[in-house]
Short mmCIF file of C-alpha atoms and ligand atoms in Angstrom, two decimals:
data_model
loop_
_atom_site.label_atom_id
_atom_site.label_comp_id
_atom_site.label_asym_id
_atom_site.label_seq_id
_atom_site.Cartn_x
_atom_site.Cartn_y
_atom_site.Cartn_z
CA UNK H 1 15.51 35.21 -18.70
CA UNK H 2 15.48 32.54 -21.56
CA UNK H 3 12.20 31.29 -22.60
CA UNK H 4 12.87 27.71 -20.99
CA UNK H 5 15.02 26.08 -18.40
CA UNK H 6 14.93 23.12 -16.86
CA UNK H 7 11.99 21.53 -15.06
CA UNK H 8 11.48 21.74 -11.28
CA UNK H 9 14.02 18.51 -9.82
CA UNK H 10 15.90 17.90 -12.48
CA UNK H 11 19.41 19.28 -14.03
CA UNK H 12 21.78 19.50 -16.92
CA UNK H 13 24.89 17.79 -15.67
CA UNK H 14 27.67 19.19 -17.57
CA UNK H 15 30.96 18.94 -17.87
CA UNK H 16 33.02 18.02 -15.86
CA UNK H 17 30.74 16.93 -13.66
CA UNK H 18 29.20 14.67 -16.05
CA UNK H 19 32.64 13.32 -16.74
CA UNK H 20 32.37 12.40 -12.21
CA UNK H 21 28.87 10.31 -13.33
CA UNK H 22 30.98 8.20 -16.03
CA UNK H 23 33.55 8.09 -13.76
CA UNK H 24 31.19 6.87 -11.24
CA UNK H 25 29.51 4.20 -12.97
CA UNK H 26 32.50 2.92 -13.92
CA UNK H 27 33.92 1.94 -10.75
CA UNK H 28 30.70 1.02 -9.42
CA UNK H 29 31.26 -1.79 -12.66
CA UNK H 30 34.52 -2.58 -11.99
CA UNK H 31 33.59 -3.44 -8.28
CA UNK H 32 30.39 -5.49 -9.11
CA UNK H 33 31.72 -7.40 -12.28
CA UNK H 34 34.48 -9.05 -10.00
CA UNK H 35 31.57 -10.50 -8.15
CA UNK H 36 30.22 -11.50 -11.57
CA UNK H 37 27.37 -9.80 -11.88
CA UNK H 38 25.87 -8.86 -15.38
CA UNK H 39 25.11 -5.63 -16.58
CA UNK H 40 21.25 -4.99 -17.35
CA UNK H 41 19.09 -2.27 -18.58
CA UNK H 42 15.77 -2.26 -17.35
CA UNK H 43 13.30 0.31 -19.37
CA UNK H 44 12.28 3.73 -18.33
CA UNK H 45 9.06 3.04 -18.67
CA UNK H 46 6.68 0.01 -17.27
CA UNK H 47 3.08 -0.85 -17.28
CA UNK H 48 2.07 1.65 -14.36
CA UNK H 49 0.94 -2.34 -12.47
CA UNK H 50 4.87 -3.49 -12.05
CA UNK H 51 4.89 -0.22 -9.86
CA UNK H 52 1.92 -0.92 -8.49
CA UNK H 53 3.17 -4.25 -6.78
CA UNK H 54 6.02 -1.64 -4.90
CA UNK H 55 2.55 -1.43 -2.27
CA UNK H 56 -0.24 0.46 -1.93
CA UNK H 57 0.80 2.10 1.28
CA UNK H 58 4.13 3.76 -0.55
CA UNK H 59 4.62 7.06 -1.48
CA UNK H 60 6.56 6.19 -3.74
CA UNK H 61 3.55 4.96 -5.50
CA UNK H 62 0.56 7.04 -3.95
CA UNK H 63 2.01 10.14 -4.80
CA UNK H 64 5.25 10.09 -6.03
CA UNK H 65 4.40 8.36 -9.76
CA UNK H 66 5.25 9.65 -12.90
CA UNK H 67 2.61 7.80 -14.37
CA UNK H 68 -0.16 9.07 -17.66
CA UNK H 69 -1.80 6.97 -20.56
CA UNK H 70 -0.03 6.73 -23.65
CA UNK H 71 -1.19 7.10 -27.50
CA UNK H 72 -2.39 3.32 -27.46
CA UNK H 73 -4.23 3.78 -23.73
CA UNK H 74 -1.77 1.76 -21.94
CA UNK H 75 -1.37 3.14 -18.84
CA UNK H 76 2.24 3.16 -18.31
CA UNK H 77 4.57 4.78 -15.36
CA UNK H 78 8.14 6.09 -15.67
CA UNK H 79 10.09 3.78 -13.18
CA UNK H 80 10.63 5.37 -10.26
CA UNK H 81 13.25 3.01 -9.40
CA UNK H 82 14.22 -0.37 -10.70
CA UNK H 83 14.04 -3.32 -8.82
CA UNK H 84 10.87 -4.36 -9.99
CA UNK H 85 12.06 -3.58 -13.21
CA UNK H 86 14.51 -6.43 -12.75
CA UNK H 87 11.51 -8.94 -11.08
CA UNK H 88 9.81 -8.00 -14.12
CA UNK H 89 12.33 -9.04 -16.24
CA UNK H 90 12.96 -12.26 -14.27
CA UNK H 91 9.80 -13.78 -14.84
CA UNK H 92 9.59 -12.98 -18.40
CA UNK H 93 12.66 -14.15 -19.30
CA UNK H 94 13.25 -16.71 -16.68
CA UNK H 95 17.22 -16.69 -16.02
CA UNK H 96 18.50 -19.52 -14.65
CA UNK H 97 19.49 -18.84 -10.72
CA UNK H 98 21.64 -17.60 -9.57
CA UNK H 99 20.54 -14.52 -11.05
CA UNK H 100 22.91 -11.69 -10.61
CA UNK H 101 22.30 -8.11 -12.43
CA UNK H 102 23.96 -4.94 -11.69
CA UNK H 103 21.97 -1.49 -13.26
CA UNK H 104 22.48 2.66 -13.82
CA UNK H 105 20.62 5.34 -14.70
CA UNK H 106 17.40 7.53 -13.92
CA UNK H 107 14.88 7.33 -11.75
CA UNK H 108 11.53 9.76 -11.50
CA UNK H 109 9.97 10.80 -8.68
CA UNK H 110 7.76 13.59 -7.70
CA UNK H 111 8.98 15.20 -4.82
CA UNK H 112 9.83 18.35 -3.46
CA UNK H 113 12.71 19.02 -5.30
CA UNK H 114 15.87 20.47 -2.69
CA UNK H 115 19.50 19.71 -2.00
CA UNK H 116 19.75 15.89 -2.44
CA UNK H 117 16.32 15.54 -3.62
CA UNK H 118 15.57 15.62 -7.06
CA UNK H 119 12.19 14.74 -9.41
CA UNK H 120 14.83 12.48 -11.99
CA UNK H 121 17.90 11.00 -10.39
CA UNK H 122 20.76 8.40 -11.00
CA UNK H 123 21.07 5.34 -9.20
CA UNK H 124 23.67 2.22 -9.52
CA UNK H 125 22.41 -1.20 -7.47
CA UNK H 126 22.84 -4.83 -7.53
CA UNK H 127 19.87 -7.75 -7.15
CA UNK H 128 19.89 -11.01 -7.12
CA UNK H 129 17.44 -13.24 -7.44
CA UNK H 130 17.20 -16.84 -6.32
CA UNK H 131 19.73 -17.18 -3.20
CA UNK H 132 18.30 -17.33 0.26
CA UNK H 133 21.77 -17.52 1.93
CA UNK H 134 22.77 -14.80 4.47
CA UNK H 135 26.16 -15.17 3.00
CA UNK H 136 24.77 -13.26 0.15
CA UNK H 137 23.11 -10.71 2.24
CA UNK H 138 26.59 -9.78 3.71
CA UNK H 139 28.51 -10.08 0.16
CA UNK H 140 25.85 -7.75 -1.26
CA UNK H 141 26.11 -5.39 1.87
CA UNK H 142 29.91 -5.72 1.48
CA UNK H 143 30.55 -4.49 -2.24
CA UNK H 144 28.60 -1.09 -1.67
CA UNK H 145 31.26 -0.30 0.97
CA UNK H 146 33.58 -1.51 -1.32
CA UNK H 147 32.39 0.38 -3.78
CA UNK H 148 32.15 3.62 -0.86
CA UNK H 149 35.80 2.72 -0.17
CA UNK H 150 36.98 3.10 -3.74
CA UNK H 151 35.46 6.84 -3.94
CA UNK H 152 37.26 7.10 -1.15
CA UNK H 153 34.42 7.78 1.17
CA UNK H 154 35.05 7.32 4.74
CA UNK H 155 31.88 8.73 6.70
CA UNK H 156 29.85 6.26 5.88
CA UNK H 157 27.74 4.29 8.18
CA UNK H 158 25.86 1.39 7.42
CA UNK H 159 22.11 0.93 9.59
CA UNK H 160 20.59 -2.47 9.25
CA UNK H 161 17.45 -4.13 10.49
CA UNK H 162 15.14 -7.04 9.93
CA UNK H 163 11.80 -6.73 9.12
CA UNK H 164 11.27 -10.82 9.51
CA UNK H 165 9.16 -12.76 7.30
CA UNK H 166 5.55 -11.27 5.61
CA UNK H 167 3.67 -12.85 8.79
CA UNK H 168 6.43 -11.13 11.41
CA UNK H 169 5.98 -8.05 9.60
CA UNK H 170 2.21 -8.06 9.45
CA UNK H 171 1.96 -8.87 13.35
CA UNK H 172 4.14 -6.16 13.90
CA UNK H 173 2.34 -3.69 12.21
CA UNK H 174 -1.08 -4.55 13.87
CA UNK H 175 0.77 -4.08 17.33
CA UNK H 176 2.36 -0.62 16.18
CA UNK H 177 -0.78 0.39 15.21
CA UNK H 178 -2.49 -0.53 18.02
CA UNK H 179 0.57 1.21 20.39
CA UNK H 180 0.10 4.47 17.92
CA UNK H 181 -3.54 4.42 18.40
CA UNK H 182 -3.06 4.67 21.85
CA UNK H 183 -0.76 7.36 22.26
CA UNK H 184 -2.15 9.11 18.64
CA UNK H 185 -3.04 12.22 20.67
CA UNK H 186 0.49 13.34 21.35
CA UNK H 187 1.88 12.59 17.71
CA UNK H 188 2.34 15.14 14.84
CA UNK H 189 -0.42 15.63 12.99
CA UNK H 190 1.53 14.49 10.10
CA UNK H 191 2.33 10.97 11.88
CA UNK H 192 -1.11 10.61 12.99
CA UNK H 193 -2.02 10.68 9.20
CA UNK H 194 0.87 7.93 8.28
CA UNK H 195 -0.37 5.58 11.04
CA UNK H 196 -3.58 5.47 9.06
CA UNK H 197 -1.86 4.47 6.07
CA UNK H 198 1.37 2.67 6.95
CA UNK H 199 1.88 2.18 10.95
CA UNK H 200 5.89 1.49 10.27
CA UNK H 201 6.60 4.57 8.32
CA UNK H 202 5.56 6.57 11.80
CA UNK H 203 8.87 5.20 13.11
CA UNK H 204 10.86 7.33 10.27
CA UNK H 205 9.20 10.69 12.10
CA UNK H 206 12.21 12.52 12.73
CA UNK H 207 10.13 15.32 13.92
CA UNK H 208 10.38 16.46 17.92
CA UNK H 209 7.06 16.26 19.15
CA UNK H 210 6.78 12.07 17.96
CA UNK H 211 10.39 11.19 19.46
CA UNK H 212 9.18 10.15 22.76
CA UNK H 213 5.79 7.99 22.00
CA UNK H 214 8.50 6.78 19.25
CA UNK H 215 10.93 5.66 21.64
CA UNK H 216 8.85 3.42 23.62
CA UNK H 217 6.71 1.85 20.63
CA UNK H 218 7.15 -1.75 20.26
CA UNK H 219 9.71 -3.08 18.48
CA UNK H 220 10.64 -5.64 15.36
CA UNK H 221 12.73 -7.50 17.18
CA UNK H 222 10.39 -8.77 19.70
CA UNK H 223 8.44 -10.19 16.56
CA UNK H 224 10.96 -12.07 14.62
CA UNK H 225 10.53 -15.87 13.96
CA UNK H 226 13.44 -17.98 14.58
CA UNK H 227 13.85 -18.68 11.26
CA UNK H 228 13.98 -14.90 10.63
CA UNK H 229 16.20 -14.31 13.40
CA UNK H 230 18.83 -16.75 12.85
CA UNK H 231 18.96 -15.43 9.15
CA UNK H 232 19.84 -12.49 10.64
CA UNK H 233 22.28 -13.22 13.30
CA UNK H 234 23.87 -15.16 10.45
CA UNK H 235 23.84 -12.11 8.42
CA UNK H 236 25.54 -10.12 11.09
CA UNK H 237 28.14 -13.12 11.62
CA UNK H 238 29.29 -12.56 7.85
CA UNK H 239 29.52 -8.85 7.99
CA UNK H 240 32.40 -9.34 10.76
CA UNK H 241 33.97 -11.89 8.09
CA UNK H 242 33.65 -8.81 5.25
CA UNK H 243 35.44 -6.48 8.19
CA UNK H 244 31.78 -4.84 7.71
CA UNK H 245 31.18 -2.24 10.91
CA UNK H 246 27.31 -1.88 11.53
CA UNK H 247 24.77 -0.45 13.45
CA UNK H 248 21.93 -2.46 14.63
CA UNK H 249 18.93 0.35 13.99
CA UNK H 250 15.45 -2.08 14.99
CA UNK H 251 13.49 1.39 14.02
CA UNK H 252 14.47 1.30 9.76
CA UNK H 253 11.81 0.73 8.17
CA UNK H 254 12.60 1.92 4.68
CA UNK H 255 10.15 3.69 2.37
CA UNK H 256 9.08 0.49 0.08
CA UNK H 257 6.84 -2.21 1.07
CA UNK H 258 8.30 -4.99 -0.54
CA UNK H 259 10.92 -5.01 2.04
CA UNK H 260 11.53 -8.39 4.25
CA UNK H 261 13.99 -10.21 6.54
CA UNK H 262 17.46 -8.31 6.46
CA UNK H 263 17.22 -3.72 5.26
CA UNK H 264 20.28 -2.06 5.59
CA UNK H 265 20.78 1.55 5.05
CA UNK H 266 23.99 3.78 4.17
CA UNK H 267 24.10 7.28 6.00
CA UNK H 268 26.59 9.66 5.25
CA UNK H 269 27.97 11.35 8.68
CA UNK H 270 29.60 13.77 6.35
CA UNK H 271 26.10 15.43 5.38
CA UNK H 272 24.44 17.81 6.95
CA UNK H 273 21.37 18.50 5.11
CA UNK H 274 18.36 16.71 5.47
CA UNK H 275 19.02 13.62 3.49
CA UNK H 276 21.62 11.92 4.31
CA UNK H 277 20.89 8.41 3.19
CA UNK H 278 23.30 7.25 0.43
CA UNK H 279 21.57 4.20 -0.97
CA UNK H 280 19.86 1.39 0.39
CA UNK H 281 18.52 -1.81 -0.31
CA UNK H 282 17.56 -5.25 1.30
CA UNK H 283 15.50 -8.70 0.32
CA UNK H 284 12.01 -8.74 -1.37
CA UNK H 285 11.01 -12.16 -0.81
CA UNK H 286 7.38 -12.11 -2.53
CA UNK H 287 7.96 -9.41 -4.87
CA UNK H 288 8.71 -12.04 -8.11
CA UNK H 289 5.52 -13.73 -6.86
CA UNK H 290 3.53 -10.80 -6.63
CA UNK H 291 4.86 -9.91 -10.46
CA UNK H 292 3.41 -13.28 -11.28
CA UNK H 293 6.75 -15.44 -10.96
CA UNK H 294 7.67 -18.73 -8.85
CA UNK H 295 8.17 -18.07 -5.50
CA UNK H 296 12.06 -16.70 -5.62
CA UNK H 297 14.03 -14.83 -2.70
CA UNK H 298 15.43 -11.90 -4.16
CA UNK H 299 17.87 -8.97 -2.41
CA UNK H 300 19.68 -6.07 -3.66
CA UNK H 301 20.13 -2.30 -2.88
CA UNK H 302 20.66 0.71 -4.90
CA UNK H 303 22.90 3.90 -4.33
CA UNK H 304 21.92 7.37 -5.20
CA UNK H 305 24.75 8.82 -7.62
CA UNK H 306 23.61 12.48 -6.69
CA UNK H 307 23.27 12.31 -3.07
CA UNK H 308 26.70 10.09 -2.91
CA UNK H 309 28.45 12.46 -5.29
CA UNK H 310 27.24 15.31 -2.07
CA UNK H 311 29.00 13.11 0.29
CA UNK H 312 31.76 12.83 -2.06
CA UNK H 313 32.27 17.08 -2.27
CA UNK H 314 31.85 16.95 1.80
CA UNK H 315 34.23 14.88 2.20
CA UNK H 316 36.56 16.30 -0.73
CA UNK H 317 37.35 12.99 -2.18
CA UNK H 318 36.51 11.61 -6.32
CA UNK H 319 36.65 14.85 -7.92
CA UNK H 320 35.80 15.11 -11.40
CA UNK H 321 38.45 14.09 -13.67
CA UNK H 322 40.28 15.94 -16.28
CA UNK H 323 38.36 16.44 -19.54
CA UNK H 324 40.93 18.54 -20.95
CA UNK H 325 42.54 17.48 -24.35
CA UNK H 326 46.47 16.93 -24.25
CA UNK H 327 47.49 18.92 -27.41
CA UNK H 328 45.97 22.02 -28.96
CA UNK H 329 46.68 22.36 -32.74
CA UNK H 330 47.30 26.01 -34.06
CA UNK H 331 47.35 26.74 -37.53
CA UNK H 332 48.04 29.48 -39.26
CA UNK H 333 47.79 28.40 -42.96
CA UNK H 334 44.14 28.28 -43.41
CA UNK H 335 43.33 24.81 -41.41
CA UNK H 336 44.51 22.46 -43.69
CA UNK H 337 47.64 21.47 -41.76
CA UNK H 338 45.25 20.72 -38.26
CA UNK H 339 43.18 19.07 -40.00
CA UNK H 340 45.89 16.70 -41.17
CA UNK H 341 47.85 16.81 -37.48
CA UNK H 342 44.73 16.28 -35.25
CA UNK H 343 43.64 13.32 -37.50
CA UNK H 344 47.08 11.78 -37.21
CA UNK H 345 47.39 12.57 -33.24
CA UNK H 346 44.01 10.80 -33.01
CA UNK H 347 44.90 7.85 -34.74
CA UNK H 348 48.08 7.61 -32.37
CA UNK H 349 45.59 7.92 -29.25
CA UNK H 350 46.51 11.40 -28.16
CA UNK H 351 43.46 13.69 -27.23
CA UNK H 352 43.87 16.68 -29.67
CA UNK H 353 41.48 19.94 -30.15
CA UNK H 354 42.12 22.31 -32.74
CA UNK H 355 40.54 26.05 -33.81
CA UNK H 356 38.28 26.74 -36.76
CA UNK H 357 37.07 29.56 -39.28
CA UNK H 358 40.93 30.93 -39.99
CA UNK H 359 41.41 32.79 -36.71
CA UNK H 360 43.78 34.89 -35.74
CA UNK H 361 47.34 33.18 -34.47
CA UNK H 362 46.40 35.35 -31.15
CA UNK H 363 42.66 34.19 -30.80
CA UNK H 364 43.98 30.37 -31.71
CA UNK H 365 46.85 31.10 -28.86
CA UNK H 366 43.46 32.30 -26.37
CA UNK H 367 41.62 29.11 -27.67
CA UNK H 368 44.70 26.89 -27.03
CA UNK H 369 44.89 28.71 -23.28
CA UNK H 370 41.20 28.38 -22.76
CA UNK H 371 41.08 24.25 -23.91
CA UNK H 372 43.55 23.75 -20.98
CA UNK H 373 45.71 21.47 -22.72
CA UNK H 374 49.12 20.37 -21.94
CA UNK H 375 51.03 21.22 -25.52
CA UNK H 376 50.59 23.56 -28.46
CA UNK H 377 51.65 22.23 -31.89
CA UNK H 378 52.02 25.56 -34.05
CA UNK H 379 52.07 25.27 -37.68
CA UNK H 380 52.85 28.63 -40.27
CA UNK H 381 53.87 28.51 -43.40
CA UNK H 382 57.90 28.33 -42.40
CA UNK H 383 57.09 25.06 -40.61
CA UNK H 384 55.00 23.56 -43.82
CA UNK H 385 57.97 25.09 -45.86
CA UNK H 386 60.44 22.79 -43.81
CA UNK H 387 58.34 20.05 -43.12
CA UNK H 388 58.45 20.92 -39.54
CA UNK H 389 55.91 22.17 -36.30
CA UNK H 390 56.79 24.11 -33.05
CA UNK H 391 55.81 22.04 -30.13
CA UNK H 392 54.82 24.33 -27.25
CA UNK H 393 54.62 23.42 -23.75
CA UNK H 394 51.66 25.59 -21.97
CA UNK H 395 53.06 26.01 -18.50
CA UNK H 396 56.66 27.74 -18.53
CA UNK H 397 56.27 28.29 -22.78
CA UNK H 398 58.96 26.61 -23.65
CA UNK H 399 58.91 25.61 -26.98
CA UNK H 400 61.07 23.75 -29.89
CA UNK H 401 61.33 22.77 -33.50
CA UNK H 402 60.42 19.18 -33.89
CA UNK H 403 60.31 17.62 -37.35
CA UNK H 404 56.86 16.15 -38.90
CA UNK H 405 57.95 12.58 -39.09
CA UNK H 406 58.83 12.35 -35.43
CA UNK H 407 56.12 14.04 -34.13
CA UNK H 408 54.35 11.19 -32.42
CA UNK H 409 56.76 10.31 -31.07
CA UNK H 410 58.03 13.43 -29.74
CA UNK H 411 54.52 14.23 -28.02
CA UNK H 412 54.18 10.51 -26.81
CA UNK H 413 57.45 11.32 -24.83
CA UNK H 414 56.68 14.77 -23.97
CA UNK H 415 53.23 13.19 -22.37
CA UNK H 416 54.94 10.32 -21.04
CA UNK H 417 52.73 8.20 -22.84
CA UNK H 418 55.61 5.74 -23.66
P1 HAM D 1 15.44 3.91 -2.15
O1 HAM D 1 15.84 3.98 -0.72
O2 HAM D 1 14.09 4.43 -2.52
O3 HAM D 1 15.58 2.40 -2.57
O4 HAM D 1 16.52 4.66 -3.02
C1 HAM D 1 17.89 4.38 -2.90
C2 HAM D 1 18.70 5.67 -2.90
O5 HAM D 1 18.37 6.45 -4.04
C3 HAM D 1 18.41 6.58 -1.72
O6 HAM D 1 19.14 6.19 -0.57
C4 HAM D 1 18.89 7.92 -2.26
O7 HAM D 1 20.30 8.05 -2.16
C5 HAM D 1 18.52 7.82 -3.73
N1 HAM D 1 17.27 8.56 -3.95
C6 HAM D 1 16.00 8.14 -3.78
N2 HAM D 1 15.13 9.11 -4.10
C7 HAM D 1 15.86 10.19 -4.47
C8 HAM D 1 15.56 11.51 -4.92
N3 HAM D 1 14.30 11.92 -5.09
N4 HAM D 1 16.59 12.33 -5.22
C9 HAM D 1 17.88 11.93 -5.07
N5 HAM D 1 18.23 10.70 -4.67
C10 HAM D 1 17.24 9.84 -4.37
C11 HAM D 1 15.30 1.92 -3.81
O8 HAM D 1 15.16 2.59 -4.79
C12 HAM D 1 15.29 0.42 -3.89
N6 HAM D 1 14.99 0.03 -5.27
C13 HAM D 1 16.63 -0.14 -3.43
C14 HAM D 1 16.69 -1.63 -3.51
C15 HAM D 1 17.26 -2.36 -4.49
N7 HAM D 1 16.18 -2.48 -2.65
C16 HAM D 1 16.40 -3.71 -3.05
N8 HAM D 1 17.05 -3.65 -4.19
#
């Protein structure tokens, strides 16, 4: 046992894995930036109040906060995810509108840590602020698969919903309460508990004995506006443009308040633990207000790298690249000679690795096995004596004289760099 490890929910990513997060982030950037959106990096930290506007009734904020006073008294919160970040941001700075901002990086939240659920984890997402256009609701719904598509995901399925305007959603939740009430005797203790704080949150119950009272609660649709509805059947108009397939789920809720009009939801059928939701997102009309801004429609979503990166192994696809080096240099003159041929390799582009501390031509050979690289260069003092290396290929061993001045070159070929 060493004297510390890591802290409950959270890991050291190492390679190559963390070479699959670069990877990751990556596409997710090339997919966004053709859209034109910006990259952004919100702080880790907020005034614990921007998380406060996420709403009283979520978990995410009533128990789920990373939040303490600092040296100065401020009491502060380590964002436990980032779209208020980005509201934030907005009304400080005041962008002009369009405003479109893509993000990555950690998130904290304390939860039971377990497979797919961790206390700090990665996200990617999109918002955009100032567009009230269901055209952008399916665009933005449209480059997540996208961006599913180019990890090669295929068991993904997207859930979406609307929650209708701040009045729709309030009237709603008075009736569910109301039906809940009612029937409170033959929910889960756990649910009955929820309905006190959040009615709407009862409808995520996956547990047995709720299913039924569940099944004939009232439901968001009945409570829509027109305006709200339209929006929405314009929404799902667009999606069929985008070649989007959805399900029509009127019982998401999502776990944040600040959610209104169009939610959408990616599940992974590929999953089979517990959580099996990719990423989500949807619009936040209010939330710039509530941070103090003008009034602003705003919509996003943001995907889980961890959980994805499950769904990824499940269905075998985006495994973690190569972080091999291409050419292992072995020296058995002291060092000086791979400390002149890795600097030059280098400087041509070519990944290079080399041993230290005067080993052995044997251990260097082990070292050059273990690094995994394509090519040994091997350098005595017969080779310095006639200006010359031995290129080695690792698989098959083959191996031949080359000369110092066409080195480069040589390797650039043998790689088929060129
Ligand atoms: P969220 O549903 O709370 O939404 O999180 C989005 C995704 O982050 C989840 O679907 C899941 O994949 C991942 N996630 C959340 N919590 C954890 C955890 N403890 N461990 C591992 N993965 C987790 C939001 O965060 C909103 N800000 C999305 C959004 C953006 N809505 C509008 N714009």
């Amino acid at each position: 046992m060493t004297e510390f490890s890591t802290s409950p929910g959270t890991r050291d990513i190492l390679a190559p894995e963390a070479a699959r997060w670069r990877e990751f982030q990556s596409v997710f950037a090339d997919v966004v930036g053709l859209a034109g959106y910006d990259y952004m990096i919100p702080p880790m930290f907020e005034d614990l109040g921007v998380f406060l506007r996420l709403g009283e009734s979520t978990e995410v904020v009533t128990k789920e906060m990373y939040d303490f006073e600092d040296k100065g008294g401020r009491r502060v919160a380590l964002r436990p995810e980032q779209t208020a970040s980005v509201c934030r941001a907005f009304v400080e700075h005041r962008p002009t509108t369009p405003w479109k901002v893509w993000y990555a990086g950690p998130n904290f939240r304390y939860e039971k840590p377990q497979q797919g659920r961790y206390r700090q984890f990665d996200q990617v997402g999109i918002e955009v602020l100032g567009v009230e256009d269901p055209y952008l609701d399916a665009e933005v719904i449209a480059l997540a698969m996208e961006f599913y598509k180019r990890l090669g995901l295929k068991k993904v399925e997207l859930n979406i919903n609307s929650l209708g305007d701040f009045g729709d959603r309030e009237k709603y939740a008075v009736a569910l309460s109301a039906y809940f009430q009612q029937h409170s005797k033959s929910l889960s203790p756990e649910s009955q508990s929820t309905l006190v704080k959040n009615p709407l949150r009862v409808l995520d119950s996956k547990r047995g004995q709720d299913q039924e009272v569940i099944a004939a609660a009232p439901r968001i649709s009945d409570f829509l506006s027109s305006d709200a509805s339209e929006h929405f059947q314009k929404v799902l108009s667009a999606l069929q443009l985008h070649k989007v397939d959805f399900a029509i789920n009127d019982r998401l809720v999502r776990g944040l308040d600040y959610y209104r009009r169009t939610t959408f939801e990616f599940n992974s059928i590929a999953l089979q633990s517990a959580h099996t939701a990719l990423g989500g997102g949807g619009r936040y009309n209010g939330l710039v207000e509530a941070l103090g801004g003008p009034a602003t429609p705003g919509i996003g979503f943001a995907l889980g790298l961890d959980r994805t990166l499950l769904a990824c192994d499940a269905e075998g696809v985006f495994d973690a690249p190569s972080v091999a080096v291409k050419v292992f240099v072995v020296d058995t003159t002291g060092g000086e000679q791979a400390a002149r041929l890795s600097s030059e390799l280098r400087t041509a582009g070519i990944s290079v690795d080399r041993a230290f501390d005067d080993r052995s031509m044997k251990a260097q050979m082990k070292a050059a096995d273990r690094s995994g690289s394509a090519i040994a260069i091997i350098v005595g003092s017969d080779e310095v004596a006639a200006d010359t290396v031995i290129v080695r290929l690792m698989t098959g061993g083959q191996q031949r004289v080359v000369s110092r001045s066409a080195l480069v070159d040589e390797i650039r070929r043998e790689l088929k760099l060129s």
